[in-house]
mmCIF file of N, CA and C in Angstrom:
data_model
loop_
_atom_site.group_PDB
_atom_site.id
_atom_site.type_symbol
_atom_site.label_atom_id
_atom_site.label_comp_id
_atom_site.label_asym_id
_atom_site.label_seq_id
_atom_site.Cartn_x
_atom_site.Cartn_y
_atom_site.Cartn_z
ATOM 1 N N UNK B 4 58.275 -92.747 44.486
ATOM 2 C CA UNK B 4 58.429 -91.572 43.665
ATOM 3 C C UNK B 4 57.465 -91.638 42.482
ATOM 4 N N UNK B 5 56.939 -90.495 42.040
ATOM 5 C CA UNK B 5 55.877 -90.091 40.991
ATOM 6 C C UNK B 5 56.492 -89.425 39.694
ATOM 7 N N UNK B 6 56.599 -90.175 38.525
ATOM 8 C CA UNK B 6 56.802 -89.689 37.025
ATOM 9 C C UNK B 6 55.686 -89.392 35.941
ATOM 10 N N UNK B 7 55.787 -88.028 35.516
ATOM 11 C CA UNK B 7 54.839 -87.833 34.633
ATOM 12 C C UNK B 7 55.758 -88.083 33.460
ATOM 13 N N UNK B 8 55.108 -88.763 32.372
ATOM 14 C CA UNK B 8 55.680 -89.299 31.217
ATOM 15 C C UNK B 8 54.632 -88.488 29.982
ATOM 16 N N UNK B 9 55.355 -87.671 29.477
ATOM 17 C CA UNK B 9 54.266 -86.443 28.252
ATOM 18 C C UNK B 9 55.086 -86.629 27.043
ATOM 19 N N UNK B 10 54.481 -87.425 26.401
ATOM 20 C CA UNK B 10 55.079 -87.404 25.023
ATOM 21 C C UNK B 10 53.668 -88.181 23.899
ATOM 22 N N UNK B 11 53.394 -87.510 22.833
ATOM 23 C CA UNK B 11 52.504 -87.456 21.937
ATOM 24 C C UNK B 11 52.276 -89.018 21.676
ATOM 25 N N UNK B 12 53.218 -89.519 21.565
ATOM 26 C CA UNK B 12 53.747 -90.899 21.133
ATOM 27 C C UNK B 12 52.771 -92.077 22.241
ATOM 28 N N UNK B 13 51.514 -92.965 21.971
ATOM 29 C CA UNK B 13 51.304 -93.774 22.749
ATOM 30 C C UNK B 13 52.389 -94.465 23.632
ATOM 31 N N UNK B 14 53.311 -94.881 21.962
ATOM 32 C CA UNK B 14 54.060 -96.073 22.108
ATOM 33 C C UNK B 14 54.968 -95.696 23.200
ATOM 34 N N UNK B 15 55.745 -94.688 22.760
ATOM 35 C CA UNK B 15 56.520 -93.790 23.386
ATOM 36 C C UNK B 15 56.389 -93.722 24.787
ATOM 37 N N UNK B 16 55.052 -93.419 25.395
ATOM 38 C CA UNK B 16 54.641 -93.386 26.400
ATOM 39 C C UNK B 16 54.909 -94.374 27.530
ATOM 40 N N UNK B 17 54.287 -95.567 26.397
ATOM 41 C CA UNK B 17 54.030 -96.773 27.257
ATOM 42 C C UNK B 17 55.806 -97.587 27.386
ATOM 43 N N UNK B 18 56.690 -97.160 26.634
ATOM 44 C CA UNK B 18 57.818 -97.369 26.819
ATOM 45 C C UNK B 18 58.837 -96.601 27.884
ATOM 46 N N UNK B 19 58.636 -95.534 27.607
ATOM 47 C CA UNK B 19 59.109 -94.672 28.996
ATOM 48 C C UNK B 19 58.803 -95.121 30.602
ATOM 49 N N UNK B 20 57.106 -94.882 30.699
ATOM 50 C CA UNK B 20 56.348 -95.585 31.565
ATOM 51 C C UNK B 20 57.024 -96.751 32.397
ATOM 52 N N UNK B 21 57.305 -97.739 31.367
ATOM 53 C CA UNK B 21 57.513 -98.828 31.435
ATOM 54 C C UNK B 21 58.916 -98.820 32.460
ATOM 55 N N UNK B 22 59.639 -98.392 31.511
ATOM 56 C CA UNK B 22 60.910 -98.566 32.287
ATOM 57 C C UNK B 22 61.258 -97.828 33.397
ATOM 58 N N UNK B 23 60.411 -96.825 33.593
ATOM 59 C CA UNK B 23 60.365 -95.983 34.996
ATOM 60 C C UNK B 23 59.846 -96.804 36.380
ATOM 61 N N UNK B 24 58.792 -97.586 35.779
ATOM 62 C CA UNK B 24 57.557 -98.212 36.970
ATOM 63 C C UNK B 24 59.152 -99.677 37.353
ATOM 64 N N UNK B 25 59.456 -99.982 36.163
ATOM 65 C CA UNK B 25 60.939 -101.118 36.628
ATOM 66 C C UNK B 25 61.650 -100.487 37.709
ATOM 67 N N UNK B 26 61.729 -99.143 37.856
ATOM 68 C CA UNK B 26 62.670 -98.497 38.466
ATOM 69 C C UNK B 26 62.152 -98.420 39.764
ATOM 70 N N UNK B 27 60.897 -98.537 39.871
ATOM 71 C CA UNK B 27 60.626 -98.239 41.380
ATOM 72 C C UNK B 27 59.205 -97.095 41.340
ATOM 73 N N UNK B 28 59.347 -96.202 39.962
ATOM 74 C CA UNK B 28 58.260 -95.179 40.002
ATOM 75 C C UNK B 28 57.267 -95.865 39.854
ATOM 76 N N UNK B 29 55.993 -94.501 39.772
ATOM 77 C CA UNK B 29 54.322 -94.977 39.542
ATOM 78 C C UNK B 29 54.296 -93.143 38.956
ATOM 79 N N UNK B 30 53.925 -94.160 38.152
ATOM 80 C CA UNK B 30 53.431 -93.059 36.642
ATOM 81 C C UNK B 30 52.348 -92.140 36.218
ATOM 82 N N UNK B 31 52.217 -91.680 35.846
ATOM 83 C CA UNK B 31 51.049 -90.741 34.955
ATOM 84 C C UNK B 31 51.690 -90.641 33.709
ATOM 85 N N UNK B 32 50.632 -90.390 32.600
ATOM 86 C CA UNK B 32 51.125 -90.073 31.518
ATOM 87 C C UNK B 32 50.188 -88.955 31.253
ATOM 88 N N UNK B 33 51.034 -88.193 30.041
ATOM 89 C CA UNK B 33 50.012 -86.833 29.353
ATOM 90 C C UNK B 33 50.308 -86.641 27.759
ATOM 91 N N UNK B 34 49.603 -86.987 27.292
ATOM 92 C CA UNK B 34 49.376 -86.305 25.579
ATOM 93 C C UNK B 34 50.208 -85.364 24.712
ATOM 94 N N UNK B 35 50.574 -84.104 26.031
ATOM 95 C CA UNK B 35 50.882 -82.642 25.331
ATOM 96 C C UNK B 35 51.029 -82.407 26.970
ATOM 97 N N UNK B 36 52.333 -81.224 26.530
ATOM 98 C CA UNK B 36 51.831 -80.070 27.464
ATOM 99 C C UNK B 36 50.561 -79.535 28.410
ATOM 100 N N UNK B 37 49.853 -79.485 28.153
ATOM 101 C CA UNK B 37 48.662 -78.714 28.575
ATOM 102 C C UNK B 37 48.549 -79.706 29.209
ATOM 103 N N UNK B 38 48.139 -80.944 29.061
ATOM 104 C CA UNK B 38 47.606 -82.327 29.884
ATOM 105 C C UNK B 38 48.265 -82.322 30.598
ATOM 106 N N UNK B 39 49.863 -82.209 30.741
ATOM 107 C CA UNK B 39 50.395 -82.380 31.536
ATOM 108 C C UNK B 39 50.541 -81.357 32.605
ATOM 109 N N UNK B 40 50.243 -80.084 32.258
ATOM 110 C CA UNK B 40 50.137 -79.143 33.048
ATOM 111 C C UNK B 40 48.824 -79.205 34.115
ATOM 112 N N UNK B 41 47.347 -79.414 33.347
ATOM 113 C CA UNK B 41 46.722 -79.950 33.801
ATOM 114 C C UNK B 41 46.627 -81.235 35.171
ATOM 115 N N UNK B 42 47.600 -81.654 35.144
ATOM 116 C CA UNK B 42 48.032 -82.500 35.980
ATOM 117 C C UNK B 42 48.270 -82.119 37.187
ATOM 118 N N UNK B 43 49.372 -80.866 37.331
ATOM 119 C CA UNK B 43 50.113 -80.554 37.790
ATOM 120 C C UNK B 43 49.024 -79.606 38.691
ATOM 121 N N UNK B 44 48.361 -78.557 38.037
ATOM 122 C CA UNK B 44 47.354 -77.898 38.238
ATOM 123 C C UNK B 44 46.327 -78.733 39.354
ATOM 124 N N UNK B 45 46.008 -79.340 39.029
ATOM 125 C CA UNK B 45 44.995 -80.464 39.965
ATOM 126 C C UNK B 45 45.589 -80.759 41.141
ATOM 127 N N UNK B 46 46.732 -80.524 41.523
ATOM 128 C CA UNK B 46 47.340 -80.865 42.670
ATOM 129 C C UNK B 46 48.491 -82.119 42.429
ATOM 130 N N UNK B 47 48.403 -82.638 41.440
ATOM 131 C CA UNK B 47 49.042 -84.019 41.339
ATOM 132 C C UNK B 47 50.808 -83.864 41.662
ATOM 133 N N UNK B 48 51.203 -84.126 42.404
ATOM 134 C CA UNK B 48 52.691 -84.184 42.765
ATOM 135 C C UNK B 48 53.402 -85.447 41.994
ATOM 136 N N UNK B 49 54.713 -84.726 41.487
ATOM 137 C CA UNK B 49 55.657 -85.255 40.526
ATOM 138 C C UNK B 49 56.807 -85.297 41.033
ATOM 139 N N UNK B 50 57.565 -86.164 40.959
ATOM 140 C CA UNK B 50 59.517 -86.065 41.318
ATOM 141 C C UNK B 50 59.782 -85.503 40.434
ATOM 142 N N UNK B 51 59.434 -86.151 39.192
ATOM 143 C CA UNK B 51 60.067 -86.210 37.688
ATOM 144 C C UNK B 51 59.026 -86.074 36.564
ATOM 145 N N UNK B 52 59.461 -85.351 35.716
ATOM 146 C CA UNK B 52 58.359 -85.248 34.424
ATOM 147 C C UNK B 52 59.836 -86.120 33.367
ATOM 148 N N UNK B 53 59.137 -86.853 32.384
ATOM 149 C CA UNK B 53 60.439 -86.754 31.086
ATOM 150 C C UNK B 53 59.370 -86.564 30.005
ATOM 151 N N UNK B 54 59.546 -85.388 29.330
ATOM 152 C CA UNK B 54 59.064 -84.751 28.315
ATOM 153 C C UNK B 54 59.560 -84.539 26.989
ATOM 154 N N UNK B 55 58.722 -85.375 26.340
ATOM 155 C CA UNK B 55 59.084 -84.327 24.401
ATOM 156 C C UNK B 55 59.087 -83.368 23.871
ATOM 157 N N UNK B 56 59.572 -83.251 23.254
ATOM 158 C CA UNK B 56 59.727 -81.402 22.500
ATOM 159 C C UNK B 56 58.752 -81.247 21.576
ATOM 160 N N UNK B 57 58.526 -82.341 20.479
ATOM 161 C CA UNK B 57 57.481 -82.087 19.511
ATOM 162 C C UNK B 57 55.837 -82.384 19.567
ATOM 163 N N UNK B 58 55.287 -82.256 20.162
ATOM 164 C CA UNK B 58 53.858 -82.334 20.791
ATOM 165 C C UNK B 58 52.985 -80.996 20.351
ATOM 166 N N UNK B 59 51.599 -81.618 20.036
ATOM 167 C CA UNK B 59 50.453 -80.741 19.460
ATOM 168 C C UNK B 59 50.213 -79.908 20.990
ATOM 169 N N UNK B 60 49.245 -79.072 20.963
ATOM 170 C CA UNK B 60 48.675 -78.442 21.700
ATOM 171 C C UNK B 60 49.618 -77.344 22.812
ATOM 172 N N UNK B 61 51.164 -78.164 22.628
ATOM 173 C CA UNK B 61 51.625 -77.422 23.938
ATOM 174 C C UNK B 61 53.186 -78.194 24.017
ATOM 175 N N UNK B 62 54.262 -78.107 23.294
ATOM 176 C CA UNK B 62 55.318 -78.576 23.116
ATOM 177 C C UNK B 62 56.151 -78.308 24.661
ATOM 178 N N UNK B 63 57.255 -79.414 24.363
ATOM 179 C CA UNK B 63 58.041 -79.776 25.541
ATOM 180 C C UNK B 63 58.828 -78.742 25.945
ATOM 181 N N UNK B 64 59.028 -77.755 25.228
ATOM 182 C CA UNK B 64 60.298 -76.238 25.665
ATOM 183 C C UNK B 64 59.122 -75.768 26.453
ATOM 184 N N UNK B 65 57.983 -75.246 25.768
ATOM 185 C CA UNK B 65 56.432 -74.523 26.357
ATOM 186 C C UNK B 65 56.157 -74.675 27.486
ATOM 187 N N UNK B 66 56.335 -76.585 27.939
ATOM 188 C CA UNK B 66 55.888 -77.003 29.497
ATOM 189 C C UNK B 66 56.905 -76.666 30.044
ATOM 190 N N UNK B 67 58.359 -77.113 30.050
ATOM 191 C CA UNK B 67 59.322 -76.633 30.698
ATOM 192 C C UNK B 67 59.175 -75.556 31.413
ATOM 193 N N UNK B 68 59.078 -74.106 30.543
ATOM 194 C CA UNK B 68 59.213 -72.622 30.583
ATOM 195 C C UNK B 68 57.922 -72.109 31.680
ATOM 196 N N UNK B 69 57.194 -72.993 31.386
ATOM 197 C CA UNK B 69 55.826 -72.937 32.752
ATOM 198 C C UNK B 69 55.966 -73.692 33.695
ATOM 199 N N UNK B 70 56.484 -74.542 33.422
ATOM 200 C CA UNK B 70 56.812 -75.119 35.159
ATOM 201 C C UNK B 70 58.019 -74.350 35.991
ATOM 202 N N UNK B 71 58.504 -73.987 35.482
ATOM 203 C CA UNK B 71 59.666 -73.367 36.052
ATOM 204 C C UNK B 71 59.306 -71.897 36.439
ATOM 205 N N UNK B 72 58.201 -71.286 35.936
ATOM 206 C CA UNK B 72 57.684 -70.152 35.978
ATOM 207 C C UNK B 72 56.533 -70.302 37.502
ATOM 208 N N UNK B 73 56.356 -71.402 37.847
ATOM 209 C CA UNK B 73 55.527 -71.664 38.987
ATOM 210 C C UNK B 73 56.623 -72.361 40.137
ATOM 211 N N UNK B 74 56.498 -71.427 40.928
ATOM 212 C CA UNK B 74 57.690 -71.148 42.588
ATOM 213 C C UNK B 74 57.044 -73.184 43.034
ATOM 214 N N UNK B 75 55.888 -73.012 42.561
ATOM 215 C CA UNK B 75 54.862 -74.216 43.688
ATOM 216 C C UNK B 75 55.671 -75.784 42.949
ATOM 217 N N UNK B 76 56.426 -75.463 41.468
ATOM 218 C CA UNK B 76 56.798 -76.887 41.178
ATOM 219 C C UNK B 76 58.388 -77.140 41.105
ATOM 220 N N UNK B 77 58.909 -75.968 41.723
ATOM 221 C CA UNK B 77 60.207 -75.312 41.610
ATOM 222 C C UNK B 77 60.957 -77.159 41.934
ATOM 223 N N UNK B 78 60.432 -77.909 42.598
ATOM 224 C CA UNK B 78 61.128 -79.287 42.676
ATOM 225 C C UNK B 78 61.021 -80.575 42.106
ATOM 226 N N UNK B 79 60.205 -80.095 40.833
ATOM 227 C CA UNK B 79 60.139 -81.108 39.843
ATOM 228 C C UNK B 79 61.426 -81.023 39.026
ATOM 229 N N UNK B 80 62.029 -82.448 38.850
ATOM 230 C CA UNK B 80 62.932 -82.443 38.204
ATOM 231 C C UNK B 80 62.404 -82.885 36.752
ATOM 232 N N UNK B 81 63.166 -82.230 35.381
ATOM 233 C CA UNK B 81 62.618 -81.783 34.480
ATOM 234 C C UNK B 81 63.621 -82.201 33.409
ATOM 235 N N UNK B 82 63.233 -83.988 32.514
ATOM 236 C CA UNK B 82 64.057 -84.476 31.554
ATOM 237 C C UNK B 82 63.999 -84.359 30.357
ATOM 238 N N UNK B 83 64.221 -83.792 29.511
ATOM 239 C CA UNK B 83 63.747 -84.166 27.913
ATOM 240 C C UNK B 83 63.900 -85.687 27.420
ATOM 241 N N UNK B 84 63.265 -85.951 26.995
ATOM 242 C CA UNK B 84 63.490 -87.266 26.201
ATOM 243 C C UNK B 84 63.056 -87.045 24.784
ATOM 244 N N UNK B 85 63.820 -86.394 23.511
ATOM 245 C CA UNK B 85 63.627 -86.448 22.868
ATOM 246 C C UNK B 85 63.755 -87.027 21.123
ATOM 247 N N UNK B 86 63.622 -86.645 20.148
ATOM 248 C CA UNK B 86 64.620 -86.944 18.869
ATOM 249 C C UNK B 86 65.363 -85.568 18.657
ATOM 250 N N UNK B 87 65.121 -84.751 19.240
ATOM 251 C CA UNK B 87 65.994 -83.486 18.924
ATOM 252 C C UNK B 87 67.439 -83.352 19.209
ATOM 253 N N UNK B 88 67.921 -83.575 18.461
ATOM 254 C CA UNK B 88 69.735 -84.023 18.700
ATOM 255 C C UNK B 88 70.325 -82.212 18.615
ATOM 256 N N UNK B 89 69.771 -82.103 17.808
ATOM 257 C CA UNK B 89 70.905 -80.377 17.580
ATOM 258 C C UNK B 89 71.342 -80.076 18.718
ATOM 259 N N UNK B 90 72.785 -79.012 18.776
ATOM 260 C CA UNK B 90 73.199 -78.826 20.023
ATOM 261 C C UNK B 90 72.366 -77.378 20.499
ATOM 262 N N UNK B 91 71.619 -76.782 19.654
ATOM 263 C CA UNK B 91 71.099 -75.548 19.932
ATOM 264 C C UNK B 91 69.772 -75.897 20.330
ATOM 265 N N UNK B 92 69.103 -77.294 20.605
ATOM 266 C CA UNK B 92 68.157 -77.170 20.740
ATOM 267 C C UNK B 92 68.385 -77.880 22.911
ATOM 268 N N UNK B 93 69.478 -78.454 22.303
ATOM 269 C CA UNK B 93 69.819 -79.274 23.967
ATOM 270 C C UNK B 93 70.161 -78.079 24.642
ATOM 271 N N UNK B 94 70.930 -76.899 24.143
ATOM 272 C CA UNK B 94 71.304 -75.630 24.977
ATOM 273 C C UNK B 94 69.612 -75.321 25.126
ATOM 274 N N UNK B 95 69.030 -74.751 24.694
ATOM 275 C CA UNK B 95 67.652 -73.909 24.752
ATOM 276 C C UNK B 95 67.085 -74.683 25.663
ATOM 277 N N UNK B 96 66.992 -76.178 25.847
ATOM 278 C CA UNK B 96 65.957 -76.919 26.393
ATOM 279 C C UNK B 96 66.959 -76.860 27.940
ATOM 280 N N UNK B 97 67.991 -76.861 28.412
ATOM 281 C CA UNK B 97 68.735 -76.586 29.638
ATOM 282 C C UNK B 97 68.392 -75.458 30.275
ATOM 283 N N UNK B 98 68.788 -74.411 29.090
ATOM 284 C CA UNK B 98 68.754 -72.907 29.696
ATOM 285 C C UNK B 98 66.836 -72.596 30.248
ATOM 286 N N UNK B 99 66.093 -73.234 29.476
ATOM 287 C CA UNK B 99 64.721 -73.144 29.993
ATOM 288 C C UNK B 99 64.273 -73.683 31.303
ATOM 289 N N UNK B 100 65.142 -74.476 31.772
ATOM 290 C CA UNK B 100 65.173 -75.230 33.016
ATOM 291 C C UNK B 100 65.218 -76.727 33.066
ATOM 292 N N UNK B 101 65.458 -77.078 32.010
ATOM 293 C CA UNK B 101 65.448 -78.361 32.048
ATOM 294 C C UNK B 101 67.040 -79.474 32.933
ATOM 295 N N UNK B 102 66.687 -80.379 33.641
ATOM 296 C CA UNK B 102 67.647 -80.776 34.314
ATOM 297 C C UNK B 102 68.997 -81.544 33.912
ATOM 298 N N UNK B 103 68.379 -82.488 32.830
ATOM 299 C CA UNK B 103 68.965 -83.477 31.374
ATOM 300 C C UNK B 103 67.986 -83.260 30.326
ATOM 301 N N UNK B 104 68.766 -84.150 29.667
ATOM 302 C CA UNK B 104 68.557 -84.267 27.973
ATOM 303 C C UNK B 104 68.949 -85.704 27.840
ATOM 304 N N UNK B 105 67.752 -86.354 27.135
ATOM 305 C CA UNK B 105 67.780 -87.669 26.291
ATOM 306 C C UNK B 105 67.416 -88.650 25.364
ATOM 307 N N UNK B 106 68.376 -88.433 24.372
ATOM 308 C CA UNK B 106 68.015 -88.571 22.777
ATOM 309 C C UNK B 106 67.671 -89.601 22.343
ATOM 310 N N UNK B 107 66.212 -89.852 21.943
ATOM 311 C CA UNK B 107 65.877 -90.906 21.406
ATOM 312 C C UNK B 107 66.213 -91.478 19.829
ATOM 313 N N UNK B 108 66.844 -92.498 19.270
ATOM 314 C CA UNK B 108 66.305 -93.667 20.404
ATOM 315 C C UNK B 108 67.283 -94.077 21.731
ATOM 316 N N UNK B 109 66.827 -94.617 22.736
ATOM 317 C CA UNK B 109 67.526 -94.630 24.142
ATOM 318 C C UNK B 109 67.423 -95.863 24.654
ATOM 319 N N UNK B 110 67.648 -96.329 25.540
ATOM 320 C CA UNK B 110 68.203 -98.181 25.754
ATOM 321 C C UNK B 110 67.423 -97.768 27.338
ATOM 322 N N UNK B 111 66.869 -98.827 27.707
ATOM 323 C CA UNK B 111 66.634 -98.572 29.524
ATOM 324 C C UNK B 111 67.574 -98.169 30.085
ATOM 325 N N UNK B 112 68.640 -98.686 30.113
ATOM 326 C CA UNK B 112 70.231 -98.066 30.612
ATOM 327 C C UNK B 112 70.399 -96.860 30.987
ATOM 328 N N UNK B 113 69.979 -96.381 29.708
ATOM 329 C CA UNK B 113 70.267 -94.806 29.173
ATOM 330 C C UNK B 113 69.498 -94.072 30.269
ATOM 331 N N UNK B 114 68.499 -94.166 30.579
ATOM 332 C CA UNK B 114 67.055 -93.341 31.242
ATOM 333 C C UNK B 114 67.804 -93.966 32.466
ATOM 334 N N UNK B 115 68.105 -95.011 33.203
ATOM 335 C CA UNK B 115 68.659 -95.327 34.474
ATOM 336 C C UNK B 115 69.988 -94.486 34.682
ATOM 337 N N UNK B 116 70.864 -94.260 33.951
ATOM 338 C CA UNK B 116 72.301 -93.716 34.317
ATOM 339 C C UNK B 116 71.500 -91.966 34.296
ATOM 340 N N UNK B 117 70.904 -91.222 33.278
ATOM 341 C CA UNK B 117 70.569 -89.875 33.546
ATOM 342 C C UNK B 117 69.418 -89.661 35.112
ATOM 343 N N UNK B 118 69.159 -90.819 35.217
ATOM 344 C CA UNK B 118 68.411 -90.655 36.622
ATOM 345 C C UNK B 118 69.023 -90.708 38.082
ATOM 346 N N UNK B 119 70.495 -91.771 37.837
ATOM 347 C CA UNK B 119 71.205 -91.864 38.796
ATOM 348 C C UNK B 119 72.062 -90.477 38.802
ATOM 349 N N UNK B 120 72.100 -90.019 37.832
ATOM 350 C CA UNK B 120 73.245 -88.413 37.697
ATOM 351 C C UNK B 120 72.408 -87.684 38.311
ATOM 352 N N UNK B 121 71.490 -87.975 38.342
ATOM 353 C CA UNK B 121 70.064 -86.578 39.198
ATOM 354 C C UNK B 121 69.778 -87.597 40.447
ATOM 355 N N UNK B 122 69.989 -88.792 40.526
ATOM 356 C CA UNK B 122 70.126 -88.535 42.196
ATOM 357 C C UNK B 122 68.216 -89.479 42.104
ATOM 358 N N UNK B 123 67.475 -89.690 41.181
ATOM 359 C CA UNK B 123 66.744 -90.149 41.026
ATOM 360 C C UNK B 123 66.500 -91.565 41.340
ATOM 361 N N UNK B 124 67.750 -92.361 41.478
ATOM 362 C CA UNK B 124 67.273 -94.176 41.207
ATOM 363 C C UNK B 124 67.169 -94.176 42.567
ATOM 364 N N UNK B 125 66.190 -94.969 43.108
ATOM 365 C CA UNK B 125 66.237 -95.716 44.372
ATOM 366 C C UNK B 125 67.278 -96.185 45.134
ATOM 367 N N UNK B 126 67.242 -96.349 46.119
ATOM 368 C CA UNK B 126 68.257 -96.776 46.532
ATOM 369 C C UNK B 126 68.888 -98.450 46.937
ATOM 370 N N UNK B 127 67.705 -99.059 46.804
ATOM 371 C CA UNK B 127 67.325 -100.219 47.110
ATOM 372 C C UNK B 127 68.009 -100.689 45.551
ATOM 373 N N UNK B 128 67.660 -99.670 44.069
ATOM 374 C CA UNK B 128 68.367 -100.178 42.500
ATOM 375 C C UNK B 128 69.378 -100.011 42.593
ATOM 376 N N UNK B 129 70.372 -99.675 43.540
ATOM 377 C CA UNK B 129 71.834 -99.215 43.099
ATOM 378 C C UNK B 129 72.464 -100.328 44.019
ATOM 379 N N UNK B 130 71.658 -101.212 44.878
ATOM 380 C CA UNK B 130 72.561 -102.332 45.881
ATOM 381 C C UNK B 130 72.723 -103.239 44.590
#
């Protein structure tokens, strides 16, 4: 399985990344929105995106609302991983299409149990 990991944050990145590729994925990462759309655009096939909300060029509600707007990615499953705790921002980021929500800061755990609720972990991680 293929995870795009889009969050502004190197660190961020390389931490998400990280604990996804443990899981069994193989990664891409993107900057912003747009990069990550860019991605997507190129042909690149995704299971899973986990995306930030606060990003230059092209924020995490923005990519959401366009991927979901394209029939062709209708089966990307679509996580927030963010610092945005408000409950009006976790409603907005659902109702846009998003699949979960997950508030940083987050434990590997955390990103493994919202992946097993979506049906995401391997199956070979759950023996």
């Amino acid at each position: 399985m293929r995870a795009l990991v889009i969050d502004d944050s190197r660190t961020m990145r390389r931490i998400v990344a990280g604990t996804l590729e443990r899981l069994g994925f193989e990664t891409l990462q993107a900057e912003h929105g747009r990069e990550a759309l860019d991605h997507l655009e190129a042909g690149e096939h995704v299971d899973l995106a986990c995306i930030d909300w606060n990003m230059p060029v092209m924020d995490g509600l923005t990519f959401v609302t366009e991927v979901r707007a394209n029939p062709a990615w209708r089966d990307v499953t679509l996580m927030m991983v963010t610092t945005e705790s408000e409950h009006g921002q976790i409603v907005r980021a659902l109702a846009a299409g998003a699949h979960e929500y997950l508030i940083k800061p987050f434990t590997p755990d955390a990103i493994r149990d919202k992946l097993d609720l979506l049906g995401l972990v391997p199956v070979e991680e759950l023996a």
